Amino acid sequence: MAEKHQLVAPLQGISCHCWNGDQSCLAISPNDNSMQIYEASTWTKVADLDEHDLQVSGIDWCPHTNKIVTASHDRNAFVWSWNAEEQRWKPSLVILRIDRAALDVKWSPDGMKFAVSSGAKCVPICHYEQENDWWVSKMVKKHKSTVTCLSWHPSSQLIATGSTDFKCRVISAFVAGVDAEQQSGPFAEVMPFGEVYAEFNCQGWVQGVCWSPSGDALAYCGQDSSLQVVHFGGAQPVERSIRFGQLPLSCLTFLSENCIVGGGHEMNPMVFTGGASDGWHFDKMVDVKEEKASSSQADSGVSAARARFQAMAKRGNDSKKETEIWTQHASAITCIQRMGSPGDAAYNKFSTSACDGRVVVWNLPS
């Protein structure tokens, strides 16, 4: 079942979106320098925030602190806090110290830090300094090309990054004085900040990356129409590769330990299922075309023959070409977000936004 909402003009599109903790509000960027906030119960716009100078490329809403972080091609980030007295969102500028566009941004699961991917081949890890009342960034500089995407491990001390250097990396994001006792996640030994725990190959640009709810598996998708899933826990990580015939994915998320959903240029979310022991495979498209029985009944007998000869005379063929787009989205999917309570082991609801200006809420049967 799908619930479709046309929030902005089809030619404008939506570059990214995210939900607050209880999914009562939605934040989107209509492919420009602004962020719009909608009340989900009525789908009415309640805020329009435009502090950035260039396109907003990433939005994330922390469920613990209710703060929103935005990143933009103007190389800056803003942390937005709700001011109850003034009844408005107040921005706090974060100087990222990058000389190329910011491309993605994510809060850590504990809400203490956020990370920004960029075209500057680095990832600023930002945390708040109470005594100075500002956000401080520490740089991860282990990439050889643009960092397109990132995802936090549930421990909040590791990040996975995808890059146009055909690599997916797992990097230490432990910040002393901010994090509690250092953890290594699925790895044997802890590493200092910015050091690479593991590096995995792809045959194309890495466009999307995500951790499983437990943090024991990592998935990333490439521009070569592939999905790679890495399972940790043994002596060595176990990599699984899935090739599919559809157009490439640009974003993905785990719905459970055994289910991944991704979206991209195919305009239709794709479901992959599997596990560490059984491997992974493409399962199905989420959006399924409804067959029209009335049209098949009408195309029978004399009327079908007449339509066939008319098609041959007018178009030089004997078949009817379908021109209507039947999928919920009419353009490439730009962002996918799972919906549920933080820390859930499984989700059956997620949302997608696309270049057609729509947000679609999907409900998968469990």
C-alpha positions as semicolon CSV with decimal commas, in nm:
position;residue;x (nm);y (nm);z (nm)
1;M;0,000;0,000;0,000
2;A;0,130;0,346;-0,090
3;E;0,030;0,697;0,009
4;K;0,139;0,963;-0,242
5;H;0,175;1,337;-0,171
6;Q;0,267;1,601;-0,431
7;L;0,446;1,859;-0,213
8;V;0,628;2,068;-0,475
9;A;0,607;2,124;-0,849
10;P;0,701;1,819;-1,060
11;L;0,973;2,008;-1,246
12;Q;1,129;2,130;-0,920
13;G;1,168;1,800;-0,739
14;I;1,277;1,707;-0,388
15;S;1,647;1,653;-0,321
16;C;1,614;1,501;0,029
17;H;1,373;1,450;0,318
18;C;1,360;1,325;0,677
19;W;1,113;1,272;0,963
20;N;1,112;1,377;1,325
21;G;1,116;1,115;1,601
22;D;0,744;1,029;1,603
23;Q;0,687;1,093;1,230
24;S;0,446;1,378;1,303
25;C;0,652;1,624;1,096
26;L;0,844;1,598;0,771
27;A;1,133;1,815;0,649
28;I;1,216;1,837;0,279
29;S;1,434;2,042;0,049
30;P;1,257;2,137;-0,276
31;N;1,581;2,115;-0,473
32;D;1,687;2,469;-0,382
33;N;1,846;2,658;-0,092
34;S;1,550;2,614;0,144
35;M;1,411;2,358;0,387
36;Q;1,035;2,317;0,425
37;I;0,865;2,152;0,723
38;Y;0,524;1,987;0,690
39;E;0,278;1,862;0,947
40;A;0,216;1,501;0,848
41;S;-0,141;1,474;0,975
42;T;-0,270;1,742;0,736
43;W;0,029;1,773;0,500
44;T;0,034;2,150;0,547
45;K;0,356;2,351;0,536
46;V;0,438;2,504;0,875
47;A;0,788;2,645;0,811
48;D;1,003;2,763;0,522
49;L;1,369;2,813;0,618
50;D;1,622;2,952;0,370
51;E;1,949;3,040;0,544
52;H;2,163;2,855;0,290
53;D;2,294;3,026;-0,024
54;L;2,295;2,720;-0,250
55;Q;2,105;2,393;-0,283
56;V;2,041;2,195;0,035
57;S;2,186;1,849;-0,028
58;G;2,124;1,679;0,306
59;I;1,879;1,696;0,598
60;D;1,863;1,492;0,917
61;W;1,636;1,527;1,222
62;C;1,764;1,396;1,555
63;P;1,489;1,208;1,745
64;H;1,659;1,262;2,083
65;T;1,730;1,637;2,076
66;N;1,470;1,744;1,814
67;K;1,746;1,934;1,634
68;I;1,766;1,945;1,255
69;V;2,093;1,962;1,065
70;T;2,115;2,074;0,703
71;A;2,413;2,067;0,466
72;S;2,443;2,252;0,139
73;H;2,647;2,306;-0,173
74;D;2,747;2,639;-0,016
75;R;2,995;2,433;0,198
76;N;2,820;2,514;0,525
77;A;2,587;2,339;0,765
78;F;2,318;2,473;0,998
79;V;2,187;2,317;1,317
80;W;1,825;2,422;1,371
81;S;1,677;2,436;1,722
82;W;1,312;2,500;1,806
83;N;1,264;2,815;2,018
84;A;0,942;2,767;2,214
85;E;0,923;3,131;2,326
86;E;0,954;3,276;1,976
87;Q;0,774;2,981;1,814
88;R;1,031;2,947;1,536
89;W;1,333;2,747;1,427
90;K;1,664;2,923;1,504
91;P;1,975;2,836;1,301
92;S;2,329;2,795;1,427
93;L;2,597;2,814;1,158
94;V;2,855;2,535;1,147
95;I;3,181;2,614;0,967
96;L;3,278;2,285;0,806
97;R;3,620;2,397;0,677
98;I;3,570;2,233;0,338
99;D;3,638;2,390;-0,003
100;R;3,385;2,185;-0,201
101;A;3,012;2,121;-0,172
102;A;2,863;1,929;0,118
103;L;2,663;1,634;-0,017
104;D;2,509;1,443;0,274
105;V;2,467;1,479;0,650
106;K;2,368;1,236;0,926
107;W;2,325;1,262;1,304
108;S;2,493;0,992;1,509
109;P;2,237;0,759;1,673
110;D;2,304;0,913;2,016
111;G;2,257;1,267;1,882
112;M;2,595;1,392;2,010
113;K;2,766;1,431;1,671
114;F;2,692;1,461;1,302
115;A;2,898;1,379;0,995
116;V;2,903;1,552;0,656
117;S;3,015;1,400;0,327
118;S;3,164;1,637;0,072
119;G;3,330;1,689;-0,261
120;A;3,648;1,789;-0,076
121;K;3,748;1,422;-0,027
122;C;3,696;1,453;0,348
123;V;3,427;1,403;0,613
124;P;3,389;1,660;0,894
125;I;3,272;1,500;1,220
126;C;3,106;1,778;1,420
127;H;3,027;1,799;1,792
128;Y;2,906;2,077;2,021
129;E;3,139;2,257;2,264
130;Q;2,931;2,385;2,554
131;E;3,194;2,622;2,694
132;N;3,241;2,803;2,362
133;D;2,880;2,767;2,241
134;W;2,971;2,648;1,894
135;W;3,002;2,337;1,680
136;V;3,354;2,206;1,622
137;S;3,454;1,982;1,330
138;K;3,728;1,719;1,312
139;M;3,836;1,597;0,969
140;V;3,847;1,244;0,831
141;K;4,085;1,256;0,532
142;K;4,115;0,897;0,409
143;H;3,936;0,935;0,075
144;K;4,080;0,983;-0,272
145;S;3,772;1,135;-0,433
146;T;3,429;1,281;-0,356
147;V;3,248;1,127;-0,058
148;T;2,890;1,083;-0,177
149;C;2,718;0,917;0,120
150;L;2,765;0,801;0,478
151;S;2,598;0,604;0,755
152;W;2,656;0,580;1,131
153;H;2,706;0,250;1,310
154;P;2,456;0,202;1,599
155;S;2,745;0,251;1,846
156;S;2,786;0,613;1,722
157;Q;3,163;0,556;1,705
158;L;3,203;0,422;1,350
159;I;3,095;0,564;1,016
160;A;3,067;0,395;0,679
161;T;3,135;0,614;0,376
162;G;3,084;0,570;0,003
163;S;3,303;0,749;-0,248
164;T;3,357;0,802;-0,618
165;D;3,697;0,635;-0,579
166;F;3,503;0,304;-0,602
167;K;3,547;0,233;-0,230
168;C;3,330;0,186;0,075
169;R;3,515;0,242;0,402
170;V;3,447;0,190;0,771
171;I;3,624;0,460;0,972
172;S;3,667;0,539;1,340
173;A;3,464;0,844;1,448
174;F;3,545;0,823;1,819
175;V;3,586;1,169;1,973
176;A;3,744;1,181;2,318
177;G;3,548;1,393;2,564
178;V;3,226;1,345;2,368
179;D;3,188;0,968;2,346
180;A;3,190;0,732;2,641
181;E;3,425;0,433;2,654
182;Q;3,556;0,359;2,306
183;Q;3,400;0,067;2,120
184;S;3,521;-0,112;1,809
185;G;3,180;-0,236;1,695
186;P;3,219;-0,560;1,495
187;F;3,599;-0,529;1,486
188;A;3,852;-0,683;1,723
189;E;4,055;-0,376;1,816
190;V;3,978;-0,006;1,856
191;M;4,132;0,249;1,621
192;P;4,206;0,619;1,677
193;F;3,988;0,885;1,517
194;G;4,002;0,893;1,138
195;E;4,169;0,554;1,092
196;V;4,016;0,299;0,853
197;Y;3,884;-0,025;1,004
198;A;3,800;-0,183;0,669
199;E;3,783;-0,098;0,299
200;F;3,564;-0,266;0,037
201;N;3,567;-0,242;-0,343
202;C;3,293;-0,156;-0,589
203;Q;3,289;-0,155;-0,970
204;G;3,131;0,191;-0,982
205;W;3,076;0,503;-0,779
206;V;2,928;0,417;-0,440
207;Q;2,596;0,603;-0,422
208;G;2,438;0,476;-0,101
209;V;2,545;0,302;0,220
210;C;2,370;0,185;0,537
211;W;2,418;-0,030;0,847
212;S;2,177;-0,298;0,962
213;P;1,983;-0,229;1,286
214;S;2,223;-0,451;1,484
215;G;2,537;-0,310;1,322
216;D;2,652;-0,660;1,219
217;A;2,599;-0,602;0,845
218;L;2,680;-0,321;0,603
219;A;2,523;-0,263;0,261
220;Y;2,627;-0,028;-0,018
221;C;2,510;0,023;-0,376
222;G;2,709;0,123;-0,681
223;Q;2,657;0,303;-1,009
224;D;2,715;-0,032;-1,181
225;S;2,368;-0,162;-1,078
226;S;2,505;-0,367;-0,792
227;L;2,436;-0,415;-0,423
228;Q;2,709;-0,533;-0,188
229;V;2,636;-0,668;0,160
230;V;2,916;-0,726;0,412
231;H;2,860;-0,943;0,719
232;F;3,085;-0,909;1,023
233;G;3,124;-1,136;1,323
234;G;3,366;-1,398;1,196
235;A;3,742;-1,390;1,166
236;Q;3,705;-1,199;0,837
237;P;3,415;-0,999;0,690
238;V;3,203;-1,195;0,442
239;E;3,108;-1,002;0,127
240;R;2,804;-1,078;-0,088
241;S;2,747;-0,916;-0,427
242;I;2,413;-0,889;-0,608
243;R;2,390;-0,782;-0,972
244;F;2,053;-0,678;-1,107
245;G;1,923;-0,580;-1,449
246;Q;1,745;-0,263;-1,343
247;L;1,887;0,090;-1,336
248;P;2,126;0,176;-1,049
249;L;2,019;0,251;-0,693
250;S;2,109;0,585;-0,535
251;C;1,987;0,525;-0,178
252;L;1,904;0,228;0,044
253;T;1,819;0,125;0,399
254;F;1,776;-0,190;0,605
255;L;1,418;-0,264;0,708
256;S;1,541;-0,561;0,914
257;E;1,845;-0,786;0,940
258;N;1,710;-0,984;0,643
259;C;1,553;-0,714;0,425
260;I;1,697;-0,416;0,236
261;V;1,498;-0,166;0,032
262;G;1,660;0,068;-0,220
263;G;1,553;0,338;-0,462
264;G;1,708;0,510;-0,758
265;H;1,673;0,569;-1,129
266;E;1,419;0,290;-1,177
267;M;1,147;0,509;-1,006
268;N;1,030;0,199;-0,819
269;P;1,171;0,082;-0,482
270;M;1,345;-0,256;-0,492
271;V;1,343;-0,515;-0,213
272;F;1,637;-0,748;-0,145
273;T;1,619;-1,033;0,105
274;G;1,869;-1,277;0,250
275;G;2,119;-1,319;0,529
276;A;2,471;-1,416;0,625
277;S;2,419;-1,789;0,568
278;D;2,180;-1,792;0,272
279;G;2,322;-1,501;0,074
280;W;2,122;-1,214;-0,071
281;H;1,903;-1,185;-0,380
282;F;1,667;-0,940;-0,549
283;D;1,316;-1,017;-0,424
284;K;1,064;-0,782;-0,585
285;M;0,963;-0,435;-0,690
286;V;0,753;-0,262;-0,425
287;D;0,524;-0,085;-0,672
288;V;0,317;-0,336;-0,869
289;K;0,112;-0,248;-1,175
290;E;-0,260;-0,305;-1,152
291;E;-0,396;-0,494;-1,449
292;K;-0,710;-0,347;-1,605
293;A;-0,953;-0,624;-1,687
294;S;-1,187;-0,392;-1,875
295;S;-0,929;-0,304;-2,136
296;S;-0,848;-0,669;-2,207
297;Q;-1,216;-0,748;-2,254
298;A;-1,263;-0,457;-2,492
299;D;-0,968;-0,566;-2,706
300;S;-1,141;-0,879;-2,833
301;G;-1,304;-0,989;-3,154
302;V;-1,367;-0,735;-3,428
303;S;-1,264;-0,431;-3,220
304;A;-0,919;-0,578;-3,153
305;A;-0,863;-0,652;-3,521
306;R;-0,975;-0,302;-3,620
307;A;-0,740;-0,144;-3,362
308;R;-0,453;-0,355;-3,492
309;F;-0,500;-0,248;-3,856
310;Q;-0,538;0,117;-3,752
311;A;-0,211;0,098;-3,559
312;M;-0,035;-0,054;-3,858
313;A;-0,163;0,221;-4,087
314;K;-0,086;0,513;-3,856
315;R;0,231;0,409;-3,673
316;G;0,373;0,127;-3,879
317;N;0,332;-0,130;-3,602
318;D;0,065;-0,365;-3,477
319;S;0,095;-0,313;-3,102
320;K;-0,022;-0,044;-2,866
321;K;0,255;0,140;-2,684
322;E;0,195;0,235;-2,324
323;T;0,282;0,600;-2,261
324;E;0,139;0,655;-1,915
325;I;0,370;0,620;-1,615
326;W;0,196;0,380;-1,378
327;T;0,444;0,393;-1,087
328;Q;0,385;0,614;-0,782
329;H;0,698;0,811;-0,872
330;A;0,746;0,966;-1,215
331;S;1,117;1,037;-1,181
332;A;1,432;0,912;-1,009
333;I;1,413;0,846;-0,635
334;T;1,655;1,072;-0,446
335;C;1,608;0,972;-0,082
336;I;1,467;0,686;0,123
337;Q;1,388;0,688;0,497
338;R;1,258;0,406;0,715
339;M;0,976;0,497;0,953
340;G;0,946;0,373;1,311
341;S;1,091;0,418;1,657
342;P;1,471;0,457;1,689
343;G;1,628;0,126;1,781
344;D;1,355;-0,093;1,631
345;A;1,480;-0,431;1,509
346;A;1,246;-0,432;1,208
347;Y;1,044;-0,182;1,006
348;N;0,762;-0,233;0,758
349;K;0,709;0,131;0,669
350;F;0,935;0,367;0,476
351;S;0,915;0,682;0,264
352;T;1,073;0,794;-0,061
353;S;1,116;1,132;-0,229
354;A;1,201;1,194;-0,592
355;C;1,272;1,447;-0,864
356;D;0,897;1,454;-0,940
357;G;0,826;1,656;-0,623
358;R;0,645;1,370;-0,450
359;V;0,685;1,200;-0,114
360;V;0,544;0,847;-0,106
361;V;0,486;0,653;0,216
362;W;0,506;0,276;0,162
363;N;0,370;0,005;0,389
364;L;0,512;-0,341;0,330
365;P;0,331;-0,647;0,467
366;S;0,534;-0,805;0,745
